Amino acid sequence: MMRGMPPAPTISPRGALARLLKGNQRFVEGRSDHPATGMPRERAAAARTDEHLPVAAVLACADARLPVYRIFDQGIGDLFVVRVAGNVCGPKMTGSLEFGVTLLGAPLLLVLGHTDCGAVKAAIEHTDLPGNIGAVLDLVAPAVRQAEEERPGKSPSVNRVVALNAFHSIERLLTHSELIADLVREDRLLVVAAVYDIQTGAVELLGEHPDQRRLLGSD
């Protein structure tokens, strides 16, 4: 079990999700509020370091076409964002997200993929890339294999792998982090997957992992 208690959230897990989806709707419709994104909010946030209470932690792809704060129409201090190519989940990303949902008390953890993801394309094509890029693609590989098993003999759809990859990241979070798993079991944290469409700006909610109960040992 987790030692200590996270800060009391300012919003419920479902309420946090609704807030982000409403913000995305405003973004898509071109009527963003642009809440508290200027220097006055930055100075106020810096002066209240003990009151950093984000409404959500987000694991997102590092793609420059995915401006997380803007697509959800949120302001400074509202989101705790961890970004990495392919929104994959290794130990350091898991630790960062644990920080956001335990020490900062974010009631929502959103794993956000996006259409036309370059990391996913490279993993599908089994591209041999230099440096440490392969370590990222290795974490996308399970989603590629699952998509290949769904349609034997056919090349997987990029966007299908994007969706499966988001769920694989959630699976790693629920099975490799007792801190996160305990919060979910206690209904103090909601963990969901979503995909951002870079053409329309809309976020499609995929929901909780379909095998969440089994992954948490609830079955």
Coordinates of C-alpha atoms in Angstrom, one line a residue:
M1 CA 0.0 0.0 0.0
M2 CA 1.0 3.6 -0.6
R3 CA 2.7 5.4 2.3
G4 CA 1.0 8.7 3.1
M5 CA -2.0 10.2 1.4
P6 CA -2.0 12.4 -1.7
P7 CA -3.4 15.9 -1.4
A8 CA -7.1 16.2 -1.4
P9 CA -8.1 16.8 -5.1
T10 CA -10.0 19.9 -6.1
I11 CA -12.1 17.9 -8.5
S12 CA -13.4 14.3 -8.8
P13 CA -11.8 11.9 -11.3
R14 CA -14.8 11.9 -13.6
G15 CA -15.2 15.7 -13.1
A16 CA -11.6 16.2 -14.2
L17 CA -12.2 14.1 -17.3
A18 CA -15.3 16.0 -18.2
R19 CA -13.4 19.3 -17.7
L20 CA -10.7 18.2 -20.2
L21 CA -13.2 17.0 -22.8
K22 CA -15.2 20.2 -22.5
G23 CA -12.0 22.1 -23.0
N24 CA -11.2 20.1 -26.1
Q25 CA -14.7 20.8 -27.5
R26 CA -14.0 24.5 -27.1
F27 CA -10.7 24.1 -28.9
V28 CA -12.2 22.2 -31.8
E29 CA -15.0 24.8 -32.1
G30 CA -12.5 27.7 -32.1
R31 CA -13.8 29.3 -28.9
S32 CA -11.0 28.5 -26.5
D33 CA -11.1 30.4 -23.2
H34 CA -7.2 30.4 -23.0
P35 CA -7.6 30.3 -19.2
A36 CA -4.7 31.7 -17.1
T37 CA -1.9 31.3 -19.6
G38 CA -0.1 34.6 -19.1
M39 CA 2.6 35.9 -16.8
P40 CA 0.2 36.9 -14.0
R41 CA -0.9 33.2 -13.6
E42 CA 2.7 32.1 -13.9
R43 CA 3.8 34.4 -11.1
A44 CA 0.8 33.4 -8.9
A45 CA 1.6 29.7 -9.5
A46 CA 5.2 30.2 -8.6
A47 CA 4.3 32.0 -5.4
R48 CA 2.0 29.0 -4.3
T49 CA 4.4 26.1 -4.7
D50 CA 2.6 24.3 -1.9
E51 CA -0.7 24.5 -3.8
H52 CA 0.3 22.8 -7.1
L53 CA -2.8 20.7 -7.6
P54 CA -3.2 19.7 -11.2
V55 CA -6.5 18.4 -12.3
A56 CA -4.9 15.7 -14.4
A57 CA -1.6 13.9 -15.2
V58 CA -1.1 13.3 -18.9
L59 CA 1.3 10.9 -20.6
A60 CA 1.5 12.3 -24.1
C61 CA 3.6 11.8 -27.2
A62 CA 6.4 14.4 -27.7
D63 CA 5.2 15.2 -31.2
A64 CA 5.3 19.0 -31.8
R65 CA 1.8 18.8 -33.3
L66 CA 0.4 17.8 -29.9
P67 CA 0.1 21.0 -27.8
V68 CA -1.4 19.3 -24.7
Y69 CA -2.4 22.4 -22.8
R70 CA -4.0 24.0 -25.8
I71 CA -6.0 21.1 -27.1
F72 CA -7.7 20.8 -23.6
D73 CA -7.9 24.6 -23.2
Q74 CA -6.2 24.5 -19.8
G75 CA -4.0 27.0 -18.0
I76 CA -0.7 27.1 -16.2
G77 CA -0.8 24.7 -13.2
D78 CA -3.8 22.7 -14.5
L79 CA -1.9 19.7 -16.0
F80 CA 1.1 17.6 -15.0
V81 CA 2.4 16.5 -18.4
V82 CA 5.0 13.8 -19.1
R83 CA 6.0 13.6 -22.8
V84 CA 8.0 11.0 -24.7
A85 CA 8.0 9.8 -28.3
G86 CA 5.2 7.3 -28.8
N87 CA 3.7 8.0 -25.3
V88 CA 5.4 4.9 -24.2
C89 CA 5.8 4.0 -20.5
G90 CA 9.2 3.0 -19.1
P91 CA 10.4 3.3 -15.5
K92 CA 11.2 7.0 -15.6
M93 CA 7.8 7.9 -17.1
T94 CA 6.1 5.8 -14.6
G95 CA 8.0 7.4 -11.7
S96 CA 7.1 10.9 -13.1
L97 CA 3.4 10.0 -13.3
E98 CA 3.5 8.5 -9.8
F99 CA 4.8 11.9 -8.6
G100 CA 1.8 13.6 -10.3
V101 CA -0.9 11.4 -8.9
T102 CA 0.5 10.8 -5.4
L103 CA 2.5 13.8 -4.3
L104 CA 0.4 16.3 -6.3
G105 CA -2.9 14.4 -6.1
A106 CA -4.0 14.5 -9.7
P107 CA -7.3 12.5 -9.8
L108 CA -7.0 11.7 -13.5
L109 CA -4.3 10.0 -15.5
L110 CA -4.7 10.3 -19.2
V111 CA -2.6 8.4 -21.7
L112 CA -2.8 10.4 -24.9
G113 CA -1.7 9.1 -28.3
H114 CA -2.3 10.8 -31.6
T115 CA -3.0 10.0 -35.2
D116 CA -0.2 9.7 -37.8
C117 CA 2.3 9.0 -35.0
G118 CA 5.9 8.8 -36.4
A119 CA 7.1 6.5 -33.6
V120 CA 4.3 4.1 -34.3
K121 CA 5.0 4.2 -38.0
A122 CA 8.7 3.4 -37.4
A123 CA 7.7 0.5 -35.1
I124 CA 5.3 -0.9 -37.8
E125 CA 8.0 -0.7 -40.5
H126 CA 10.6 -2.2 -38.1
T127 CA 12.8 0.8 -39.0
D128 CA 16.5 0.5 -37.9
L129 CA 17.1 3.9 -36.4
P130 CA 20.4 5.2 -34.8
G131 CA 21.2 5.9 -31.2
N132 CA 18.7 5.1 -28.4
I133 CA 15.6 5.5 -30.6
G134 CA 15.2 1.7 -30.7
A135 CA 14.5 1.6 -27.0
V136 CA 11.4 3.7 -27.6
L137 CA 10.3 1.5 -30.5
D138 CA 10.7 -1.6 -28.4
L139 CA 8.0 -0.3 -26.1
V140 CA 5.7 0.2 -29.1
A141 CA 6.3 -3.3 -30.4
P142 CA 3.7 -5.1 -28.3
A143 CA 1.0 -3.0 -29.8
V144 CA 2.3 -3.7 -33.3
R145 CA 2.3 -7.4 -32.6
Q146 CA -1.3 -7.3 -31.3
A147 CA -2.5 -5.4 -34.4
E148 CA -0.7 -8.0 -36.6
E149 CA -2.4 -10.8 -34.8
E150 CA -5.8 -9.1 -35.4
R151 CA -5.2 -9.0 -39.2
P152 CA -2.8 -11.8 -40.1
G153 CA -0.8 -11.2 -43.3
K154 CA -1.8 -7.5 -43.5
S155 CA 0.2 -4.4 -42.5
P156 CA -1.3 -2.9 -39.3
S157 CA -3.2 0.4 -39.5
V158 CA -1.1 3.2 -37.9
N159 CA -4.1 4.5 -36.0
R160 CA -5.1 1.1 -34.7
V161 CA -1.6 0.6 -33.3
V162 CA -1.8 4.1 -31.8
A163 CA -4.9 3.1 -29.9
L164 CA -3.5 -0.3 -28.8
N165 CA -0.3 1.4 -27.8
A166 CA -2.1 3.7 -25.4
F167 CA -3.7 0.7 -23.7
H168 CA -0.3 -1.1 -23.5
S169 CA 1.0 2.0 -21.7
I170 CA -1.9 1.8 -19.3
E171 CA -1.2 -1.9 -18.8
R172 CA 2.4 -1.2 -17.8
L173 CA 1.3 1.5 -15.4
L174 CA -1.2 -0.7 -13.7
T175 CA 1.1 -3.7 -13.5
H176 CA 4.4 -2.0 -12.7
S177 CA 3.2 0.7 -10.2
E178 CA 1.5 -0.4 -7.0
L179 CA 1.1 3.3 -6.2
I180 CA -1.0 3.9 -9.2
A181 CA -2.8 0.6 -9.0
D182 CA -3.8 1.2 -5.3
L183 CA -5.2 4.6 -6.1
V184 CA -7.3 3.1 -8.9
R185 CA -8.5 0.3 -6.6
E186 CA -9.6 2.9 -4.0
D187 CA -11.5 4.9 -6.7
R188 CA -9.2 7.9 -6.1
L189 CA -7.7 7.8 -9.6
L190 CA -9.2 7.3 -13.0
V191 CA -6.8 6.0 -15.7
V192 CA -8.0 6.3 -19.3
A193 CA -6.7 6.3 -22.9
A194 CA -7.4 8.8 -25.6
V195 CA -6.3 9.7 -29.1
Y196 CA -5.8 13.2 -30.5
D197 CA -6.7 13.6 -34.2
I198 CA -4.1 16.0 -35.6
Q199 CA -6.4 16.8 -38.6
T200 CA -9.5 17.8 -36.7
G201 CA -8.2 18.7 -33.2
A202 CA -10.6 16.4 -31.6
V203 CA -9.8 14.0 -28.8
E204 CA -11.4 10.6 -28.9
L205 CA -11.8 9.0 -25.5
L206 CA -11.0 5.3 -25.5
G207 CA -11.8 4.8 -21.8
E208 CA -10.3 2.5 -19.2
H209 CA -8.3 -0.5 -20.1
P210 CA -10.7 -3.3 -21.1
D211 CA -9.0 -5.7 -18.8
Q212 CA -8.5 -3.3 -15.9
R213 CA -10.1 -5.6 -13.3
R214 CA -7.8 -8.5 -14.3
L215 CA -4.7 -6.3 -14.3
L216 CA -5.6 -5.0 -10.8
G217 CA -6.2 -8.6 -9.6
S218 CA -9.9 -7.8 -9.0
D219 CA -11.2 -10.9 -10.9

